[in-house]
């Protein structure tokens, strides 16, 4: 038997083959397909133009409204109406309308639509997030997704696989976001183009599914096709606690080979910040402390989960957001929002003078609810700081962990959260 | 498939937010989308490319989001072919799927300059630079991808086969 890694094993199963090799092009059956309100209109249009009347399997399709929620324009409202009609007409089983779900990648994992060993395609580049539960998931465009709706299949180039061996215990206020920013800073934004990235090692073993989602989510920021963590006891516990049926998926054979292996010791890692205008322009927080900010934003599919809000609340408790700074908190889903309410986190934010918005991609894509103007600076727990990402092309965006963002909101300048934490 | 034109050239890691910013997503008038293509790095791009047609870029072109509006905007702005050192993978698929020819050729990406007159033969994997009298060779695309491009995109390709 040929030794294979986790990625090759999943692609073997999906293509009904006994072996696959990097570089090969395969046809694969898709276990689940997802699109949202922004990629939906083009997906529906392309599906209708293909000319088949029925979706291949309405039980395997998930539609989630999150980007422009609630609609910020007549155009957005009309686009959502078109998708709603398509969902009804095609009897699509999993539809999360406004107020029912939240940010698509969070909903996919928290509602059990992504499981170990599955091949999942979504019309969104951060679909790679579900590697956190051992799935092979990757983003495609609207037409590719329409083709899957019509046929249940897609073509894939079997990727080379890069192994990130991460060791060391993370210090207080140092988070999975700091780890992934550090890795992207080392490899660069084209450091893993077309490749799959497997995250391994002691640090990853100790990480929750939430932290693993943050890591896998940003794999695409170094050009990767997907990021993945091999399922283990943490994964199993995650599904058990949610009462979601669980199958163990795949792990790499012991003698499996990787295209490259990079090792990182993160035991002394300090909080990291990605500076404008590239995700790989990463510096330790000590080198950028003191830069003035206008807005602090905590949210997105990268860092809007309960664990993130808890950390931010720990810093904000009993303190106030600096006058002249706007702090915006966006829970990643309705479920996260409710849990945060129960735990008293939302109250802490409100008392600190932060604005709490509904779950949405919102300002992370520069569309609404916190867009910034020219000359402004925002520190955000999101995944991209490209020119114009959060609004004006003449605004500046710094990426950091929810801890660093909240610490900076309190002081008005970029701040090491370890200074502020109690 | 043969494409002719002259070159407009830019650098590395040009992302989808620069190709078409998030605020324009949802616009279904493709001509209008095209007028905003690449305006983040060159407000005059859509005027230039109409006269020239061949977009030459560096590595990791189209990194970022899965928005299909990115290749659509370039196509409707007047891009007839993109030559790059490398593409981000979702952009690569999206371009093929909407019938926009793209070629990976590090040598051409390096040697071609603004204004060079080129002929791209996709089926044979050959790029001829008439201005400099040079020829660059590249990997031929897999047969089924050439078929998708010949049909004008994945929708037309599937329509012909499924209905």
GROMACS .gro file of N, CA and C in nm, chain A residues 189-316:
model
  384
  189UNK      N    1   0.245   3.576   0.116
  189UNK     CA    2   0.109   3.558   0.065
  189UNK      C    3   0.101   3.460  -0.054
  190UNK      N    4   0.217   3.425  -0.110
  190UNK     CA    5   0.211   3.323  -0.215
  190UNK      C    6   0.292   3.201  -0.172
  191UNK      N    7   0.309   3.185  -0.040
  191UNK     CA    8   0.394   3.079   0.013
  191UNK      C    9   0.340   2.938  -0.003
  192UNK      N   10   0.210   2.924  -0.028
  192UNK     CA   11   0.152   2.789  -0.040
  192UNK      C   12   0.052   2.783  -0.156
  193UNK      N   13   0.077   2.860  -0.262
  193UNK     CA   14  -0.017   2.867  -0.374
  193UNK      C   15  -0.044   2.727  -0.431
  194UNK      N   16  -0.171   2.694  -0.446
  194UNK     CA   17  -0.222   2.567  -0.499
  194UNK      C   18  -0.206   2.449  -0.402
  195UNK      N   19  -0.138   2.470  -0.288
  195UNK     CA   20  -0.106   2.357  -0.201
  195UNK      C   21  -0.207   2.341  -0.088
  196UNK      N   22  -0.209   2.220  -0.028
  196UNK     CA   23  -0.287   2.200   0.094
  196UNK      C   24  -0.191   2.216   0.211
  197UNK      N   25  -0.243   2.269   0.322
  197UNK     CA   26  -0.160   2.290   0.440
  197UNK      C   27  -0.215   2.206   0.556
  198UNK      N   28  -0.132   2.120   0.614
  198UNK     CA   29  -0.173   2.043   0.731
  198UNK      C   30  -0.108   2.106   0.853
  199UNK      N   31  -0.189   2.140   0.953
  199UNK     CA   32  -0.137   2.195   1.078
  199UNK      C   33  -0.126   2.083   1.180
  200UNK      N   34  -0.005   2.063   1.234
  200UNK     CA   35   0.020   1.955   1.330
  200UNK      C   36   0.100   2.008   1.448
  201UNK      N   37   0.123   1.919   1.544
  201UNK     CA   38   0.212   1.952   1.654
  201UNK      C   39   0.138   1.980   1.784
  202UNK      N   40   0.216   1.992   1.891
  202UNK     CA   41   0.163   2.009   2.027
  202UNK      C   42   0.066   2.127   2.039
  203UNK      N   43   0.105   2.241   1.981
  203UNK     CA   44   0.023   2.362   1.991
  203UNK      C   45  -0.116   2.339   1.930
  204UNK      N   46  -0.119   2.270   1.817
  204UNK     CA   47  -0.246   2.246   1.747
  204UNK      C   48  -0.328   2.142   1.823
  205UNK      N   49  -0.261   2.042   1.880
  205UNK     CA   50  -0.333   1.940   1.958
  205UNK      C   51  -0.406   2.003   2.076
  206UNK      N   52  -0.347   2.107   2.133
  206UNK     CA   53  -0.407   2.173   2.250
  206UNK      C   54  -0.514   2.276   2.210
  207UNK      N   55  -0.525   2.303   2.082
  207UNK     CA   56  -0.617   2.408   2.036
  207UNK      C   57  -0.760   2.358   2.026
  208UNK      N   58  -0.855   2.445   2.059
  208UNK     CA   59  -0.997   2.411   2.041
  208UNK      C   60  -1.032   2.411   1.892
  209UNK      N   61  -1.151   2.360   1.860
  209UNK     CA   62  -1.197   2.367   1.721
  209UNK      C   63  -1.206   2.513   1.676
  210UNK      N   64  -1.247   2.600   1.768
  210UNK     CA   65  -1.256   2.744   1.737
  210UNK      C   66  -1.121   2.800   1.691
  211UNK      N   67  -1.015   2.768   1.765
  211UNK     CA   68  -0.881   2.815   1.730
  211UNK      C   69  -0.833   2.753   1.600
  212UNK      N   70  -0.864   2.625   1.581
  212UNK     CA   71  -0.827   2.557   1.456
  212UNK      C   72  -0.898   2.620   1.336
  213UNK      N   73  -1.021   2.667   1.358
  213UNK     CA   74  -1.095   2.734   1.250
  213UNK      C   75  -1.022   2.861   1.208
  214UNK      N   76  -0.973   2.936   1.306
  214UNK     CA   77  -0.898   3.059   1.276
  214UNK      C   78  -0.775   3.028   1.190
  215UNK      N   79  -0.705   2.921   1.226
  215UNK     CA   80  -0.583   2.882   1.152
  215UNK      C   81  -0.619   2.840   1.008
  216UNK      N   82  -0.716   2.747   0.997
  216UNK     CA   83  -0.751   2.695   0.863
  216UNK      C   84  -0.811   2.806   0.776
  217UNK      N   85  -0.891   2.892   0.838
  217UNK     CA   86  -0.955   3.004   0.769
  217UNK      C   87  -0.854   3.086   0.690
  218UNK      N   88  -0.735   3.109   0.752
  218UNK     CA   89  -0.638   3.198   0.690
  218UNK      C   90  -0.536   3.125   0.601
  219UNK      N   91  -0.553   2.993   0.585
  219UNK     CA   92  -0.464   2.920   0.495
  219UNK      C   93  -0.469   2.981   0.354
  220UNK      N   94  -0.587   3.026   0.315
  220UNK     CA   95  -0.602   3.084   0.180
  220UNK      C   96  -0.520   3.212   0.165
  221UNK      N   97  -0.487   3.277   0.277
  221UNK     CA   98  -0.409   3.401   0.268
  221UNK      C   99  -0.263   3.377   0.229
  222UNK      N  100  -0.220   3.250   0.227
  222UNK     CA  101  -0.089   3.223   0.168
  222UNK      C  102  -0.108   3.145   0.037
  223UNK      N  103  -0.229   3.155  -0.017
  223UNK     CA  104  -0.256   3.095  -0.148
  223UNK      C  105  -0.297   2.950  -0.143
  224UNK      N  106  -0.312   2.892  -0.022
  224UNK     CA  107  -0.340   2.749  -0.012
  224UNK      C  108  -0.480   2.715  -0.060
  225UNK      N  109  -0.491   2.591  -0.107
  225UNK     CA  110  -0.620   2.539  -0.153
  225UNK      C  111  -0.706   2.507  -0.032
  226UNK      N  112  -0.642   2.457   0.073
  226UNK     CA  113  -0.713   2.431   0.196
  226UNK      C  114  -0.615   2.423   0.312
  227UNK      N  115  -0.669   2.436   0.433
  227UNK     CA  116  -0.592   2.410   0.555
  227UNK      C  117  -0.664   2.298   0.627
  228UNK      N  118  -0.592   2.213   0.695
  228UNK     CA  119  -0.660   2.101   0.761
  228UNK      C  120  -0.586   2.057   0.887
  229UNK      N  121  -0.665   2.016   0.987
  229UNK     CA  122  -0.611   1.956   1.108
  229UNK      C  123  -0.666   1.814   1.112
  230UNK      N  124  -0.581   1.716   1.134
  230UNK     CA  125  -0.629   1.577   1.136
  230UNK      C  126  -0.720   1.558   1.256
  231UNK      N  127  -0.837   1.492   1.235
  231UNK     CA  128  -0.931   1.476   1.345
  231UNK      C  129  -0.871   1.399   1.462
  232UNK      N  130  -0.901   1.442   1.585
  232UNK     CA  131  -0.848   1.378   1.705
  232UNK      C  132  -0.953   1.383   1.816
  233UNK      N  133  -0.909   1.368   1.940
  233UNK     CA  134  -1.005   1.368   2.051
  233UNK      C  135  -1.077   1.503   2.067
  234UNK      N  136  -1.009   1.613   2.029
  234UNK     CA  137  -1.073   1.745   2.037
  234UNK      C  138  -1.189   1.751   1.938
  235UNK      N  139  -1.166   1.699   1.818
  235UNK     CA  140  -1.270   1.697   1.715
  235UNK      C  141  -1.388   1.613   1.763
  236UNK      N  142  -1.355   1.497   1.815
  236UNK     CA  143  -1.459   1.403   1.860
  236UNK      C  144  -1.544   1.468   1.971
  237UNK      N  145  -1.476   1.532   2.065
  237UNK     CA  146  -1.543   1.597   2.177
  237UNK      C  147  -1.636   1.708   2.127
  238UNK      N  148  -1.589   1.779   2.024
  238UNK     CA  149  -1.668   1.889   1.966
  238UNK      C  150  -1.802   1.836   1.914
  239UNK      N  151  -1.798   1.728   1.839
  239UNK     CA  152  -1.922   1.674   1.782
  239UNK      C  153  -2.010   1.611   1.890
  240UNK      N  154  -1.948   1.544   1.984
  240UNK     CA  155  -2.024   1.482   2.093
  240UNK      C  156  -2.097   1.587   2.175
  241UNK      N  157  -2.027   1.696   2.207
  241UNK     CA  158  -2.089   1.800   2.290
  241UNK      C  159  -2.208   1.865   2.220
  242UNK      N  160  -2.207   1.858   2.088
  242UNK     CA  161  -2.318   1.919   2.013
  242UNK      C  162  -2.420   1.815   1.970
  243UNK      N  163  -2.394   1.690   2.008
  243UNK     CA  164  -2.484   1.582   1.974
  243UNK      C  165  -2.501   1.565   1.823
  244UNK      N  166  -2.391   1.584   1.751
  244UNK     CA  167  -2.394   1.569   1.605
  244UNK      C  168  -2.326   1.436   1.572
  245UNK      N  169  -2.393   1.349   1.493
  245UNK     CA  170  -2.333   1.220   1.455
  245UNK      C  171  -2.192   1.240   1.397
  246UNK      N  172  -2.100   1.156   1.437
  246UNK     CA  173  -1.959   1.179   1.406
  246UNK      C  174  -1.897   1.055   1.344
  247UNK      N  175  -1.821   1.072   1.236
  247UNK     CA  176  -1.740   0.961   1.186
  247UNK      C  177  -1.595   1.008   1.188
  248UNK      N  178  -1.502   0.916   1.209
  248UNK     CA  179  -1.367   0.961   1.244
  248UNK      C  180  -1.286   1.021   1.130
  249UNK      N  181  -1.330   1.003   1.004
  249UNK     CA  182  -1.256   1.064   0.894
  249UNK      C  183  -1.121   0.998   0.870
  250UNK      N  184  -1.021   1.078   0.832
  250UNK     CA  185  -0.891   1.022   0.796
  250UNK      C  186  -0.777   1.093   0.868
  251UNK      N  187  -0.670   1.019   0.897
  251UNK     CA  188  -0.544   1.081   0.940
  251UNK      C  189  -0.434   1.031   0.845
  252UNK      N  190  -0.323   1.103   0.839
  252UNK     CA  191  -0.212   1.064   0.751
  252UNK      C  192  -0.149   0.933   0.798
  253UNK      N  193  -0.106   0.851   0.700
  253UNK     CA  194  -0.028   0.732   0.736
  253UNK      C  195   0.101   0.777   0.804
  254UNK      N  196   0.152   0.690   0.891
  254UNK     CA  197   0.274   0.728   0.966
  254UNK      C  198   0.392   0.761   0.876
  255UNK      N  199   0.405   0.688   0.765
  255UNK     CA  200   0.517   0.711   0.674
  255UNK      C  201   0.477   0.798   0.553
  256UNK      N  202   0.365   0.871   0.566
  256UNK     CA  203   0.322   0.959   0.457
  256UNK      C  204   0.424   1.071   0.437
  257UNK      N  205   0.436   1.115   0.311
  257UNK     CA  206   0.533   1.221   0.286
  257UNK      C  207   0.463   1.354   0.257
  258UNK      N  208   0.535   1.461   0.284
  258UNK     CA  209   0.483   1.595   0.255
  258UNK      C  210   0.579   1.663   0.159
  259UNK      N  211   0.525   1.757   0.082
  259UNK     CA  212   0.604   1.830  -0.015
  259UNK      C  213   0.712   1.913   0.057
  260UNK      N  214   0.669   1.975   0.168
  260UNK     CA  215   0.761   2.053   0.252
  260UNK      C  216   0.715   2.039   0.395
  261UNK      N  217   0.806   2.052   0.490
  261UNK     CA  218   0.767   2.063   0.631
  261UNK      C  219   0.834   2.186   0.690
  262UNK      N  220   0.754   2.268   0.758
  262UNK     CA  221   0.808   2.385   0.826
  262UNK      C  222   0.783   2.368   0.975
  263UNK      N  223   0.884   2.396   1.056
  263UNK     CA  224   0.864   2.383   1.201
  263UNK      C  225   0.866   2.520   1.267
  264UNK      N  226   0.780   2.534   1.367
  264UNK     CA  227   0.770   2.660   1.440
  264UNK      C  228   0.767   2.632   1.590
  265UNK      N  229   0.844   2.709   1.667
  265UNK     CA  230   0.834   2.705   1.812
  265UNK      C  231   0.765   2.834   1.854
  266UNK      N  232   0.643   2.820   1.908
  266UNK     CA  233   0.566   2.941   1.939
  266UNK      C  234   0.562   2.970   2.090
  267UNK      N  235   0.647   2.901   2.164
  267UNK     CA  236   0.641   2.918   2.311
  267UNK      C  237   0.676   3.061   2.354
  268UNK      N  238   0.757   3.129   2.273
  268UNK     CA  239   0.794   3.267   2.311
  268UNK      C  240   0.732   3.370   2.217
  269UNK      N  241   0.635   3.325   2.139
  269UNK     CA  242   0.572   3.415   2.041
  269UNK      C  243   0.499   3.529   2.113
  270UNK      N  244   0.519   3.652   2.064
  270UNK     CA  245   0.440   3.762   2.120
  270UNK      C  246   0.324   3.790   2.024
  271UNK      N  247   0.222   3.863   2.069
  271UNK     CA  248   0.110   3.895   1.979
  271UNK      C  249   0.162   3.955   1.847
  272UNK      N  250   0.098   3.920   1.736
  272UNK     CA  251   0.143   3.960   1.604
  272UNK      C  252   0.042   4.057   1.539
  273UNK      N  253   0.092   4.141   1.451
  273UNK     CA  254   0.006   4.236   1.379
  273UNK      C  255   0.046   4.236   1.232
  274UNK      N  256  -0.052   4.220   1.142
  274UNK     CA  257  -0.024   4.235   0.998
  274UNK      C  258  -0.051   4.379   0.959
  275UNK      N  259   0.050   4.445   0.906
  275UNK     CA  260   0.040   4.588   0.875
  275UNK      C  261  -0.008   4.610   0.731
  276UNK      N  262  -0.057   4.732   0.700
  276UNK     CA  263  -0.103   4.760   0.564
  276UNK      C  264   0.010   4.738   0.462
  277UNK      N  265  -0.024   4.698   0.342
  277UNK     CA  266  -0.154   4.652   0.289
  277UNK      C  267  -0.144   4.507   0.247
  278UNK      N  268  -0.076   4.427   0.327
  278UNK     CA  269  -0.060   4.289   0.286
  278UNK      C  270  -0.061   4.200   0.410
  279UNK      N  271  -0.124   4.082   0.397
  279UNK     CA  272  -0.140   3.993   0.512
  279UNK      C  273  -0.005   3.938   0.559
  280UNK      N  274   0.095   3.941   0.471
  280UNK     CA  275   0.226   3.889   0.513
  280UNK      C  276   0.321   3.998   0.567
  281UNK      N  277   0.270   4.120   0.578
  281UNK     CA  278   0.351   4.229   0.634
  281UNK      C  279   0.337   4.225   0.787
  282UNK      N  280   0.386   4.115   0.846
  282UNK     CA  281   0.358   4.085   0.987
  282UNK      C  282   0.473   4.127   1.077
  283UNK      N  283   0.436   4.195   1.188
  283UNK     CA  284   0.538   4.239   1.285
  283UNK      C  285   0.493   4.202   1.426
  284UNK      N  286   0.587   4.178   1.517
  284UNK     CA  287   0.548   4.161   1.657
  284UNK      C  288   0.486   4.290   1.707
  285UNK      N  289   0.388   4.277   1.796
  285UNK     CA  290   0.314   4.397   1.840
  285UNK      C  291   0.408   4.503   1.898
  286UNK      N  292   0.520   4.461   1.960
  286UNK     CA  293   0.611   4.558   2.020
  286UNK      C  294   0.668   4.657   1.918
  287UNK      N  295   0.672   4.616   1.789
  287UNK     CA  296   0.727   4.705   1.686
  287UNK      C  297   0.626   4.806   1.632
  288UNK      N  298   0.497   4.783   1.663
  288UNK     CA  299   0.395   4.874   1.608
  288UNK      C  300   0.313   4.943   1.717
  289UNK      N  301   0.346   4.917   1.843
  289UNK     CA  302   0.273   4.979   1.953
  289UNK      C  303   0.279   5.130   1.939
  290UNK      N  304   0.164   5.194   1.972
  290UNK     CA  305   0.161   5.340   1.970
  290UNK      C  306   0.101   5.401   1.845
  291UNK      N  307   0.078   5.318   1.742
  291UNK     CA  308   0.014   5.373   1.621
  291UNK      C  309  -0.132   5.405   1.652
  292UNK      N  310  -0.174   5.527   1.620
  292UNK     CA  311  -0.310   5.570   1.655
  292UNK      C  312  -0.415   5.504   1.566
  293UNK      N  313  -0.528   5.470   1.629
  293UNK     CA  314  -0.638   5.407   1.553
  293UNK      C  315  -0.766   5.490   1.567
  294UNK      N  316  -0.855   5.474   1.466
  294UNK     CA  317  -0.986   5.539   1.471
  294UNK      C  318  -1.095   5.437   1.503
  295UNK      N  319  -1.072   5.313   1.462
  295UNK     CA  320  -1.175   5.210   1.480
  295UNK      C  321  -1.111   5.077   1.518
  296UNK      N  322  -1.181   5.002   1.605
  296UNK     CA  323  -1.139   4.866   1.642
  296UNK      C  324  -1.255   4.774   1.610
  297UNK      N  325  -1.228   4.667   1.535
  297UNK     CA  326  -1.337   4.580   1.486
  297UNK      C  327  -1.309   4.435   1.524
  298UNK      N  328  -1.401   4.376   1.601
  298UNK     CA  329  -1.388   4.234   1.637
  298UNK      C  330  -1.504   4.158   1.575
  299UNK      N  331  -1.473   4.062   1.489
  299UNK     CA  332  -1.579   3.986   1.424
  299UNK      C  333  -1.522   3.902   1.312
  300UNK      N  334  -1.607   3.861   1.217
  300UNK     CA  335  -1.572   3.786   1.095
  300UNK      C  336  -1.560   3.636   1.118
  301UNK      N  337  -1.548   3.564   1.004
  301UNK     CA  338  -1.534   3.417   1.009
  301UNK      C  339  -1.401   3.378   1.071
  302UNK      N  340  -1.308   3.472   1.081
  302UNK     CA  341  -1.178   3.443   1.139
  302UNK      C  342  -1.181   3.446   1.292
  303UNK      N  343  -1.243   3.549   1.348
  303UNK     CA  344  -1.235   3.572   1.493
  303UNK      C  345  -1.360   3.636   1.551
  304UNK      N  346  -1.475   3.575   1.531
  304UNK     CA  347  -1.597   3.630   1.590
  304UNK      C  348  -1.668   3.526   1.677
  305UNK      N  349  -1.591   3.426   1.721
  305UNK     CA  350  -1.651   3.315   1.798
  305UNK      C  351  -1.652   3.345   1.949
  306UNK      N  352  -1.720   3.256   2.022
  306UNK     CA  353  -1.736   3.276   2.166
  306UNK      C  354  -1.602   3.292   2.237
  307UNK      N  355  -1.507   3.205   2.201
  307UNK     CA  356  -1.373   3.212   2.260
  307UNK      C  357  -1.309   3.350   2.239
  308UNK      N  358  -1.332   3.406   2.120
  308UNK     CA  359  -1.277   3.538   2.086
  308UNK      C  360  -1.344   3.647   2.169
  309UNK      N  361  -1.477   3.637   2.181
  309UNK     CA  362  -1.551   3.739   2.255
  309UNK      C  363  -1.518   3.732   2.404
  310UNK      N  364  -1.499   3.610   2.454
  310UNK     CA  365  -1.460   3.594   2.596
  310UNK      C  366  -1.329   3.665   2.625
  311UNK      N  367  -1.236   3.645   2.534
  311UNK     CA  368  -1.103   3.706   2.552
  311UNK      C  369  -1.113   3.859   2.549
  312UNK      N  370  -1.191   3.908   2.453
  312UNK     CA  371  -1.208   4.054   2.440
  312UNK      C  372  -1.278   4.109   2.564
  313UNK      N  373  -1.377   4.036   2.614
  313UNK     CA  374  -1.453   4.082   2.731
  313UNK      C  375  -1.366   4.084   2.857
  314UNK      N  376  -1.276   3.987   2.864
  314UNK     CA  377  -1.184   3.983   2.979
  314UNK      C  378  -1.104   4.114   2.987
  315UNK      N  379  -1.067   4.164   2.868
  315UNK     CA  380  -0.990   4.289   2.863
  315UNK      C  381  -1.078   4.411   2.885
  316UNK      N  382  -1.201   4.406   2.831
  316UNK     CA  383  -1.288   4.524   2.834
  316UNK      C  384  -1.358   4.543   2.969
   0.00000   0.00000   0.00000
